[in-house]
CSV table of C-alpha atoms and ligand atoms in Angstrom, one decimal:
chain,number,residue,atom,x,y,z
A,30,MET,CA,14.7,9.9,-13.1
A,31,ASN,CA,13.5,6.9,-10.6
A,32,THR,CA,12.7,9.7,-7.7
A,33,PRO,CA,9.2,10.3,-5.8
A,34,ILE,CA,7.8,13.5,-5.7
A,35,TRP,CA,7.8,12.3,-2.0
A,36,ASP,CA,12.0,12.4,-1.6
A,37,GLU,CA,11.6,15.6,-0.3
A,38,ARG,CA,14.5,15.9,2.6
A,39,ASP,CA,17.5,14.2,3.6
A,40,TRP,CA,17.2,11.5,5.0
A,41,ARG,CA,20.5,10.3,8.0
A,42,PRO,CA,20.8,7.1,6.6
A,43,LEU,CA,19.9,3.9,9.3
A,44,PRO,CA,22.9,2.1,10.6
A,45,GLN,CA,23.8,-1.6,9.4
A,46,LEU,CA,23.5,-4.6,10.4
A,47,THR,CA,27.2,-6.2,11.4
A,48,GLY,CA,27.6,-9.1,13.5
A,49,THR,CA,25.2,-11.1,15.6
A,50,VAL,CA,22.0,-9.7,17.5
A,51,ARG,CA,18.7,-10.9,19.2
A,52,ALA,CA,15.7,-10.2,19.5
A,53,ASP,CA,12.3,-12.0,20.0
A,54,VAL,CA,11.2,-11.4,17.1
A,55,CYS,CA,13.1,-10.3,13.9
A,56,VAL,CA,10.7,-8.0,11.2
A,57,VAL,CA,12.1,-8.2,7.6
A,58,GLY,CA,11.0,-5.2,5.5
A,59,LEU,CA,11.0,-1.3,7.2
A,60,GLY,CA,7.7,-0.5,4.4
A,61,GLY,CA,4.4,1.2,6.6
A,62,SER,CA,3.9,-2.9,6.6
A,63,GLY,CA,6.8,-3.8,8.6
A,64,LEU,CA,7.0,-0.8,10.4
A,65,ALA,CA,3.5,-1.1,11.5
A,66,ALA,CA,4.4,-4.8,13.1
A,67,LEU,CA,7.5,-2.9,14.7
A,68,GLU,CA,5.0,-0.5,16.6
A,69,GLU,CA,2.9,-3.1,17.1
A,70,LEU,CA,5.6,-5.6,18.7
A,71,ALA,CA,6.9,-2.5,20.9
A,72,ALA,CA,2.9,-1.9,22.3
A,73,LEU,CA,3.2,-6.0,23.3
A,74,GLY,CA,6.0,-5.4,24.7
A,75,VAL,CA,8.0,-7.9,22.9
A,76,THR,CA,11.6,-6.9,22.0
A,77,ALA,CA,12.6,-6.8,17.7
A,78,ILE,CA,14.8,-6.5,15.7
A,79,GLY,CA,14.2,-4.3,11.4
A,80,VAL,CA,15.9,-5.4,9.2
A,81,ASP,CA,15.8,-3.7,5.7
A,82,ALA,CA,17.5,-4.4,1.9
A,83,GLY,CA,17.7,-0.9,1.0
A,84,GLU,CA,16.4,2.4,3.0
A,85,VAL,CA,13.4,3.1,5.5
A,86,GLY,CA,10.6,3.6,2.8
A,87,GLY,CA,12.7,2.5,-0.3
A,88,GLY,CA,10.3,0.1,-1.2
A,89,ALA,CA,6.4,0.8,-2.9
A,90,ALA,CA,5.6,1.8,0.9
A,91,GLY,CA,7.7,5.7,0.5
A,92,ARG,CA,6.7,5.1,-4.0
A,93,ASN,CA,2.7,5.6,-4.2
A,94,GLY,CA,0.8,7.3,-5.5
A,95,GLY,CA,-0.2,8.7,-1.2
A,96,PHE,CA,-4.1,7.6,-1.1
A,97,VAL,CA,-5.4,5.9,2.3
A,98,LEU,CA,-8.7,4.9,0.8
A,99,ALA,CA,-11.1,2.2,2.6
A,100,GLY,CA,-11.9,-1.7,2.0
A,101,LEU,CA,-9.1,-3.8,-0.1
A,102,ALA,CA,-8.1,-3.4,-3.7
A,103,LYS,CA,-11.4,-4.5,-5.0
A,104,PHE,CA,-14.1,-2.3,-4.8
A,105,PHE,CA,-16.8,-3.3,-1.9
A,106,ASN,CA,-18.8,-4.2,-4.2
A,107,GLU,CA,-17.1,-6.9,-5.7
A,108,THR,CA,-15.7,-8.0,-2.1
A,109,VAL,CA,-18.8,-8.7,-0.6
A,110,ALA,CA,-20.0,-10.4,-3.4
A,111,GLU,CA,-16.6,-12.6,-3.5
A,112,HIS,CA,-16.0,-12.9,0.4
A,113,GLY,CA,-19.6,-12.5,1.2
A,114,GLU,CA,-21.1,-8.9,3.9
A,115,THR,CA,-20.4,-9.8,7.4
A,116,ALA,CA,-16.4,-10.2,6.9
A,117,ALA,CA,-16.1,-7.5,4.0
A,118,ALA,CA,-18.0,-5.1,6.4
A,119,ALA,CA,-15.6,-6.0,9.1
A,120,LEU,CA,-13.1,-5.4,6.9
A,121,TYR,CA,-13.9,-2.8,5.7
A,122,ARG,CA,-14.9,-0.5,9.2
A,123,MET,CA,-11.4,-2.1,10.0
A,124,THR,CA,-9.5,0.3,7.3
A,125,ALA,CA,-11.9,3.2,8.1
A,126,ARG,CA,-11.0,2.6,12.0
A,127,GLU,CA,-6.8,2.4,10.7
A,128,ILE,CA,-7.0,5.3,8.4
A,129,GLU,CA,-9.2,8.3,11.1
A,130,ARG,CA,-6.8,6.6,14.0
A,131,TRP,CA,-3.7,7.7,11.3
A,132,ALA,CA,-4.6,11.1,9.8
A,133,GLU,CA,-5.1,11.6,13.8
A,134,GLU,CA,-1.8,10.5,15.0
A,135,MET,CA,0.2,12.3,11.7
A,136,PRO,CA,-2.1,15.1,10.6
A,137,ALA,CA,0.2,17.1,9.0
A,138,VAL,CA,1.7,14.0,6.9
A,139,VAL,CA,-2.5,12.4,6.2
A,140,ARG,CA,-5.2,14.2,5.8
A,141,ILE,CA,-9.0,13.0,6.1
A,142,THR,CA,-10.6,14.7,2.4
A,143,GLY,CA,-12.6,11.6,1.0
A,144,SER,CA,-11.7,11.0,-2.3
A,145,LEU,CA,-13.9,10.4,-6.0
A,146,ARG,CA,-14.0,7.3,-8.0
A,147,ILE,CA,-14.7,8.2,-11.2
A,148,ALA,CA,-15.9,6.5,-13.9
A,149,ALA,CA,-14.0,5.8,-16.9
A,150,ASP,CA,-17.3,4.1,-19.8
A,151,ALA,CA,-21.8,4.7,-18.7
A,152,ALA,CA,-20.6,0.3,-17.2
A,153,GLU,CA,-18.7,1.7,-15.2
A,154,LEU,CA,-20.9,4.6,-13.8
A,155,ALA,CA,-23.7,1.7,-13.1
A,156,ASP,CA,-20.7,-0.3,-10.9
A,157,CYS,CA,-20.6,2.8,-8.7
A,158,GLN,CA,-24.4,2.6,-7.5
A,159,LYS,CA,-23.7,-0.6,-6.7
A,160,HIS,CA,-21.2,-0.2,-5.6
A,161,LEU,CA,-22.4,3.2,-3.2
A,162,ALA,CA,-25.3,0.8,-2.8
A,163,ALA,CA,-23.2,-1.6,-0.9
A,164,LEU,CA,-21.5,0.7,1.0
A,165,ARG,CA,-25.2,1.9,2.0
A,166,TYR,CA,-26.4,-0.8,3.1
A,167,CYS,CA,-24.0,-1.9,5.3
A,168,GLY,CA,-24.3,1.8,7.4
A,169,PHE,CA,-21.2,3.2,5.2
A,170,THR,CA,-20.9,6.5,4.3
A,171,ALA,CA,-21.0,7.3,0.4
A,172,GLU,CA,-22.2,9.9,-2.1
A,173,PRO,CA,-23.2,9.9,-5.6
A,174,TYR,CA,-21.1,12.8,-6.9
A,175,ARG,CA,-20.6,15.3,-10.4
A,176,GLY,CA,-18.2,17.7,-10.7
A,177,PRO,CA,-15.8,18.5,-12.9
A,178,GLU,CA,-13.6,15.4,-12.9
A,179,GLY,CA,-16.1,13.8,-13.6
A,180,GLU,CA,-19.6,11.4,-12.2
A,181,GLY,CA,-19.4,8.4,-10.4
A,182,LEU,CA,-18.5,8.5,-6.4
A,183,LEU,CA,-17.6,10.2,-3.1
A,184,LEU,CA,-16.3,9.1,-0.6
A,185,PRO,CA,-16.0,11.4,2.0
A,186,THR,CA,-13.7,8.8,5.1
A,187,ASP,CA,-11.1,7.6,2.3
A,188,GLY,CA,-8.0,11.0,2.3
A,189,VAL,CA,-4.1,11.6,1.1
A,190,MET,CA,-0.8,11.0,2.7
A,191,GLN,CA,2.7,12.1,2.2
A,192,PRO,CA,4.0,8.5,1.9
A,193,LEU,CA,7.4,8.5,2.2
A,194,GLU,CA,7.6,11.4,5.4
A,195,ARG,CA,5.4,8.4,6.9
A,196,VAL,CA,7.2,6.1,6.8
A,197,ARG,CA,10.0,7.8,7.9
A,198,ALA,CA,8.3,9.5,11.1
A,199,LEU,CA,7.3,6.3,12.2
A,200,ALA,CA,10.8,4.8,12.0
A,201,GLN,CA,12.0,7.8,14.1
A,202,ARG,CA,9.4,7.6,16.3
A,203,LEU,CA,10.2,3.6,17.0
A,204,ARG,CA,14.5,4.9,17.5
A,205,GLN,CA,12.9,7.0,20.1
A,206,ARG,CA,11.4,3.9,21.2
A,207,GLU,CA,15.3,2.0,21.4
A,208,ALA,CA,13.6,0.1,18.5
A,209,LEU,CA,17.0,-1.5,17.0
A,210,LEU,CA,16.7,-0.8,13.0
A,211,TYR,CA,18.9,-1.8,10.0
A,212,GLU,CA,18.9,-0.4,6.3
A,213,ASN,CA,20.7,-1.8,3.6
A,214,SER,CA,21.3,-5.1,5.3
A,215,PRO,CA,19.5,-7.5,2.6
A,216,VAL,CA,18.1,-10.1,4.2
A,217,ARG,CA,20.0,-14.1,2.1
A,218,LYS,CA,18.6,-16.3,4.2
A,219,ILE,CA,16.3,-17.5,6.0
A,220,VAL,CA,15.6,-20.9,9.2
A,221,PRO,CA,14.0,-21.1,11.4
A,222,GLY,CA,14.9,-18.8,14.5
A,223,VAL,CA,18.3,-16.9,12.4
A,224,VAL,CA,17.9,-14.5,10.1
A,225,VAL,CA,20.5,-13.9,7.8
A,226,THR,CA,21.5,-10.6,6.2
A,227,ASP,CA,24.9,-9.5,3.6
A,228,GLY,CA,26.9,-8.1,7.3
A,229,GLY,CA,25.2,-10.1,10.2
A,230,THR,CA,22.4,-12.5,11.7
A,231,VAL,CA,19.2,-12.4,13.6
A,232,GLN,CA,18.4,-15.0,16.9
A,233,CYS,CA,14.7,-14.6,16.6
A,234,ASP,CA,12.5,-16.6,18.4
A,235,SER,CA,9.9,-15.7,14.8
A,236,VAL,CA,10.2,-13.5,11.8
A,237,ILE,CA,7.9,-11.8,10.4
A,238,VAL,CA,8.4,-10.8,6.9
A,239,ALA,CA,7.1,-7.9,4.9
A,240,VAL,CA,7.5,-7.3,2.1
A,241,ASP,CA,4.7,-6.7,-0.8
A,242,GLY,CA,6.3,-7.0,-4.5
A,243,ARG,CA,9.1,-9.3,-4.3
A,244,LEU,CA,8.1,-11.5,-1.4
A,245,ASP,CA,7.4,-15.1,-3.8
A,246,GLU,CA,11.6,-14.1,-4.0
A,247,ILE,CA,12.5,-14.1,-0.2
A,248,LEU,CA,10.0,-17.3,0.2
A,249,PRO,CA,9.5,-19.0,-2.6
A,250,GLU,CA,6.8,-21.2,-1.6
A,251,LEU,CA,4.7,-18.5,-2.0
A,252,SER,CA,5.4,-18.1,-5.9
A,253,GLY,CA,1.9,-19.9,-6.9
A,254,ARG,CA,0.3,-17.3,-5.3
A,255,ILE,CA,1.5,-13.5,-5.0
A,256,ARG,CA,3.3,-11.7,-8.5
A,257,THR,CA,4.9,-8.9,-8.2
A,258,ALA,CA,4.3,-6.1,-10.9
A,259,ARG,CA,5.3,-2.7,-11.0
A,260,LEU,CA,3.3,0.2,-11.1
A,261,GLN,CA,4.7,3.8,-11.6
A,262,MET,CA,4.1,7.0,-12.1
A,263,LEU,CA,5.0,10.8,-12.8
A,264,ALA,CA,4.5,14.1,-11.0
A,265,THR,CA,4.8,18.3,-12.4
A,266,ALA,CA,5.5,21.6,-10.9
A,267,PRO,CA,2.9,22.6,-9.1
A,268,ALA,CA,-0.1,23.5,-11.2
A,269,PRO,CA,-2.2,26.1,-10.7
A,270,GLU,CA,-4.4,25.7,-14.1
A,271,VAL,CA,-6.5,22.5,-12.0
A,272,GLY,CA,-8.0,22.5,-8.8
A,273,PHE,CA,-8.3,19.1,-7.7
A,274,THR,CA,-9.7,18.9,-4.2
A,275,ARG,CA,-9.4,15.5,-3.3
A,276,PRO,CA,-7.6,12.4,-4.7
A,277,VAL,CA,-9.2,11.2,-7.6
A,278,TYR,CA,-9.4,6.9,-8.4
A,279,TYR,CA,-10.9,6.0,-12.4
A,280,ARG,CA,-11.3,3.1,-14.4
A,281,HIS,CA,-11.7,1.5,-11.6
A,282,GLY,CA,-8.3,2.3,-10.3
A,283,TYR,CA,-6.1,1.8,-13.4
A,284,GLU,CA,-5.9,5.7,-13.0
A,285,TYR,CA,-5.0,8.0,-10.1
A,286,TRP,CA,-3.9,10.9,-9.1
A,287,GLN,CA,-4.2,13.8,-6.3
A,288,GLN,CA,-3.2,17.3,-6.0
A,289,LEU,CA,-0.8,17.8,-3.8
A,290,PRO,CA,-1.0,21.5,-1.1
A,291,ASN,CA,2.0,22.9,-3.5
A,292,GLY,CA,0.1,22.3,-6.3
A,293,SER,CA,1.9,19.6,-7.8
A,294,ILE,CA,0.1,17.1,-9.3
A,295,ALA,CA,1.0,12.8,-8.7
A,296,LEU,CA,-0.1,10.3,-11.5
A,297,GLY,CA,-0.2,7.0,-12.1
A,298,GLY,CA,-1.5,3.8,-14.1
A,299,PHE,CA,-1.7,2.4,-16.8
A,300,ARG,CA,-0.8,-0.5,-15.4
A,301,ASP,CA,-3.1,-2.9,-17.8
A,302,HIS,CA,-1.9,-0.9,-21.4
A,303,ALA,CA,1.4,-3.7,-21.3
A,304,LEU,CA,0.3,-6.0,-18.8
A,305,GLN,CA,2.8,-8.3,-20.2
A,306,GLN,CA,6.1,-6.3,-19.4
A,307,GLU,CA,4.5,-4.8,-16.1
A,308,TRP,CA,4.3,-8.3,-14.8
A,309,THR,CA,8.0,-8.3,-14.0
A,310,ALA,CA,10.0,-6.9,-10.4
A,311,ASP,CA,12.7,-4.5,-12.2
A,312,ALA,CA,11.1,-1.5,-11.2
A,313,GLU,CA,12.6,1.1,-13.3
A,314,PRO,CA,10.1,3.4,-15.0
A,315,THR,CA,9.5,2.6,-19.6
A,316,GLU,CA,9.0,5.6,-21.6
A,317,PHE,CA,5.8,3.4,-23.1
A,318,ILE,CA,4.2,3.5,-19.5
A,319,GLN,CA,5.3,6.9,-19.2
A,320,GLY,CA,3.9,8.3,-22.5
A,321,LEU,CA,0.7,7.7,-22.1
A,322,LEU,CA,0.7,9.1,-19.1
A,323,GLU,CA,2.1,12.2,-19.6
A,324,GLN,CA,-1.0,11.9,-22.6
A,325,PHE,CA,-3.5,11.6,-20.4
A,326,LEU,CA,-2.1,14.6,-17.7
A,327,ARG,CA,-1.6,17.1,-20.3
A,328,GLU,CA,-5.3,16.5,-22.8
A,329,ARG,CA,-8.2,14.8,-19.8
A,330,LEU,CA,-6.6,17.0,-17.1
A,331,LYS,CA,-5.6,19.7,-18.5
A,332,VAL,CA,-2.9,20.2,-16.4
A,333,THR,CA,0.7,22.6,-18.7
A,334,ALA,CA,2.7,22.4,-15.4
A,335,PRO,CA,6.6,20.7,-16.5
A,336,ILE,CA,6.5,17.1,-15.6
A,337,THR,CA,9.1,17.1,-12.5
A,338,HIS,CA,9.5,13.7,-11.8
A,339,ARG,CA,8.9,9.7,-13.1
A,340,TRP,CA,8.8,6.3,-11.3
A,341,ALA,CA,8.0,3.0,-10.3
A,342,ALA,CA,8.0,-0.1,-8.1
A,343,SER,CA,7.8,-3.2,-7.3
A,344,VAL,CA,3.8,-4.3,-5.4
A,345,GLY,CA,2.1,-7.9,-5.4
A,346,TYR,CA,-0.7,-9.3,-6.4
A,347,THR,CA,-2.6,-12.5,-4.7
A,348,SER,CA,-4.9,-14.7,-7.3
A,349,ASP,CA,-7.3,-14.5,-4.3
A,350,GLY,CA,-6.7,-10.8,-5.1
A,351,LEU,CA,-6.3,-11.1,-0.8
A,352,PRO,CA,-3.5,-10.0,1.3
A,353,ILE,CA,-0.7,-12.9,2.3
A,354,LEU,CA,-0.9,-12.8,5.5
A,355,ASP,CA,0.5,-16.9,6.6
A,356,GLU,CA,2.8,-18.5,9.1
A,357,VAL,CA,4.2,-20.4,5.9
A,358,GLN,CA,6.7,-21.9,9.3
A,359,PRO,CA,6.6,-22.5,12.2
A,360,LYS,CA,7.3,-19.1,13.8
A,361,LEU,CA,7.7,-18.0,10.4
A,362,TRP,CA,5.7,-14.7,9.2
A,363,ALA,CA,4.4,-13.3,5.6
A,364,VAL,CA,2.6,-11.2,4.8
A,365,GLY,CA,2.0,-9.3,1.4
A,366,GLY,CA,0.5,-9.1,-2.0
A,367,TYR,CA,-2.0,-6.3,-1.4
A,368,ASN,CA,-2.9,-6.1,-5.1
A,369,GLY,CA,-2.5,-2.3,-5.7
A,370,THR,CA,-3.9,-1.1,-2.6
A,371,GLY,CA,-1.4,-1.5,0.7
A,372,ASN,CA,-0.7,1.6,2.5
A,373,ILE,CA,-3.7,0.4,5.2
A,374,VAL,CA,-4.2,-2.4,4.0
A,375,GLY,CA,-0.1,-3.7,4.6
A,376,ALA,CA,-0.2,-2.1,7.5
A,377,LEU,CA,-3.2,-4.3,9.1
A,378,CYS,CA,-2.0,-7.1,8.3
A,379,ALA,CA,1.1,-6.2,10.1
A,380,ARG,CA,-0.3,-5.6,12.9
A,381,ALA,CA,-1.8,-9.0,12.9
A,382,ALA,CA,1.1,-10.8,12.2
A,383,ALA,CA,2.5,-9.8,14.6
A,384,ARG,CA,0.1,-10.1,17.0
A,385,LEU,CA,-0.8,-14.0,15.9
A,386,ALA,CA,3.6,-14.4,15.8
A,387,CYS,CA,3.2,-13.4,19.7
A,388,GLY,CA,0.3,-15.5,20.4
A,389,GLN,CA,-2.6,-13.4,20.3
A,390,ARG,CA,-5.5,-12.7,18.8
A,391,SER,CA,-6.4,-10.6,15.8
A,392,PRO,CA,-9.6,-9.4,14.4
A,393,TRP,CA,-8.2,-8.2,11.3
A,394,ALA,CA,-6.7,-12.2,10.5
A,395,ASP,CA,-10.1,-13.4,11.5
A,396,ALA,CA,-12.0,-10.8,9.4
A,397,LEU,CA,-10.2,-11.6,6.6
A,398,GLU,CA,-9.7,-16.0,7.4
A,399,LEU,CA,-13.5,-15.3,7.1
A,400,ALA,CA,-13.0,-14.1,3.7
A,401,ARG,CA,-11.4,-16.2,2.3
A,402,THR,CA,-13.1,-20.2,3.4
A,403,HIS,CA,-16.3,-17.6,2.2
A,404,ARG,CA,-14.0,-18.1,-1.6
A,405,VAL,CA,-13.6,-21.4,-1.0
A,406,LYS,CA,-17.3,-22.3,-0.2
A,407,VAL,CA,-18.6,-19.8,-3.6
A,408,HIS,CA,-16.0,-20.6,-5.7
B,504,FAD,C1,3.2,3.8,-8.2
B,504,FAD,C2,2.9,2.6,-6.5
B,504,FAD,C3,1.0,3.8,-6.5
B,504,FAD,C4,0.9,3.1,-5.2
B,504,FAD,N1,-0.3,3.8,-5.4
B,504,FAD,C5,-1.2,3.6,-3.3
B,504,FAD,C6,-2.1,4.3,-3.2
B,504,FAD,O1,-2.3,5.0,-3.0
B,504,FAD,N2,-2.7,3.6,-2.3
B,504,FAD,C7,-2.7,2.6,-1.7
B,504,FAD,O2,-2.7,1.8,-0.4
B,504,FAD,N3,-1.6,1.5,-2.5
B,504,FAD,C8,-0.7,1.8,-3.2
B,504,FAD,N4,0.4,1.2,-3.5
B,504,FAD,C9,0.3,0.0,-3.4
B,504,FAD,C10,1.4,0.8,-1.6
B,504,FAD,O3,2.3,1.6,-1.8
B,504,FAD,C11,2.2,-0.5,-1.0
B,504,FAD,O4,1.0,-2.0,-1.6
B,504,FAD,C12,2.5,-1.1,0.9
B,504,FAD,O5,3.3,0.5,-0.1
B,504,FAD,C13,3.5,-1.6,0.6
B,504,FAD,O6,3.5,-1.8,2.2
B,504,FAD,P1,5.1,-2.7,2.7
B,504,FAD,O7,5.8,-1.9,3.8
B,504,FAD,O8,3.9,-4.0,2.5
B,504,FAD,O9,6.3,-3.8,1.5
B,504,FAD,P2,7.2,-2.0,0.8
B,504,FAD,O10,6.7,-1.1,1.0
B,504,FAD,O11,7.4,-2.8,-0.2
B,504,FAD,O12,8.5,-2.9,1.4
B,504,FAD,C14,9.4,-3.9,1.6
B,504,FAD,C15,10.0,-3.6,1.8
B,504,FAD,O13,11.2,-4.8,2.0
B,504,FAD,C16,12.2,-4.3,2.2
B,504,FAD,N5,13.2,-5.5,1.2
B,504,FAD,C17,12.6,-5.8,-0.1
B,504,FAD,N6,13.5,-7.1,-0.2
B,504,FAD,C18,14.0,-7.8,1.3
B,504,FAD,C19,15.0,-8.0,1.6
B,504,FAD,N7,15.6,-9.7,0.1
B,504,FAD,N8,15.5,-8.4,2.7
B,504,FAD,C20,15.8,-7.0,3.3
B,504,FAD,N9,14.4,-6.4,3.2
B,504,FAD,C21,14.0,-6.7,2.0
B,504,FAD,C22,12.8,-3.3,0.8
B,504,FAD,O14,14.0,-1.9,0.9
B,504,FAD,C23,11.0,-2.5,1.3
B,504,FAD,O15,11.9,-1.4,1.6
B,504,FAD,C24,0.8,1.8,-4.6
B,504,FAD,C25,2.1,1.4,-5.6
B,504,FAD,C26,3.3,2.1,-6.4
B,504,FAD,C27,4.6,1.0,-6.4
């Protein structure tokens, strides 16, 4: 138990860091975000070293639902209401572009299928209409939807991916470009210019910590702004009895599922049914949430195929609903806190941190700052 359905192939472990190494930048965390930072740093011609406590994609990045969604975790109409139309539209546009880029870059791993937001009740259906109106007003594509899944919205530019395959492919690509990546090298201490792991030390000019859940364990100064939660999923053997052609987001996104190319169902959700227990850094599945997922799978989705996988992982939620992209100490950047939807947003935050660490501007960081300032002014 606690193995994601995505772990299909063997992975040749990367070395552990030993001794002292030097680079311009050290990236802590080899999930989708840390690897995106390393890609950006390579493009900027900067030397970088990446370290991870476990394996590449061993955190949420390789254990998630595989949805690639435009926008922040909050739906677009809520983002407009809280953070202003200019910032919301700029952020949405950049996430949609990132999805296109991913699908072009790795078409076998990332597919643009569109996604469905399905309402659980009349109040949510009314919110779907507001969501649709806000997207269309800002020039984004969305359609009302009614089908076997229920009623709501179709967002044609969203997609799905095999998340673990993608991060492993990114790591391999970086290694082919001679990037130094180390697994099983937990960071114990970060002081300006030095990152200390169990087996070795990185000397560097800047550090980027790209960790979503448990970020506050590495950087306790963020503990008032980010909280770690557990999210849980299960998956089945191929289920020819159902046919979901698009990933589905249900009940404000609390439940989410997709049918994989081989017919298996990957389903997650119900965190809010045990909210206190799920605010935890423990990443083991629980009987209670797994029971709810199983009931939903059988009764709502009508899937009869056997359950083959159950798993969980940690993510970070922020108090203002915006991701963290901060220089927490001079030359020490932190990114994380994607509020449950970090595949695309995490990569954009990490690439922005890489640019900022190199003294470059970042349109993503500018738009996030605009969103943050708007919220502070209004609330
Ligand atoms: C069940 C589940 C379903 C989800 N579904 C979706 C979805 O469908 N779509 C979506 O967009 N998002 C989804 N998310 C959220 C998304 O997975 C995360 O926001 C995203 O993957 C975060 O990636 P990351 O690289 O920032 O962080 P992580 O994947 O958390 O990677 C951080 C890495 O840092 C390493 N690390 C931690 N501490 C240390 C240390 N001290 N020293 C060295 N390394 C350290 C970890 O080992 C880990 O590999 C889901 C999350 C979960 C758990």
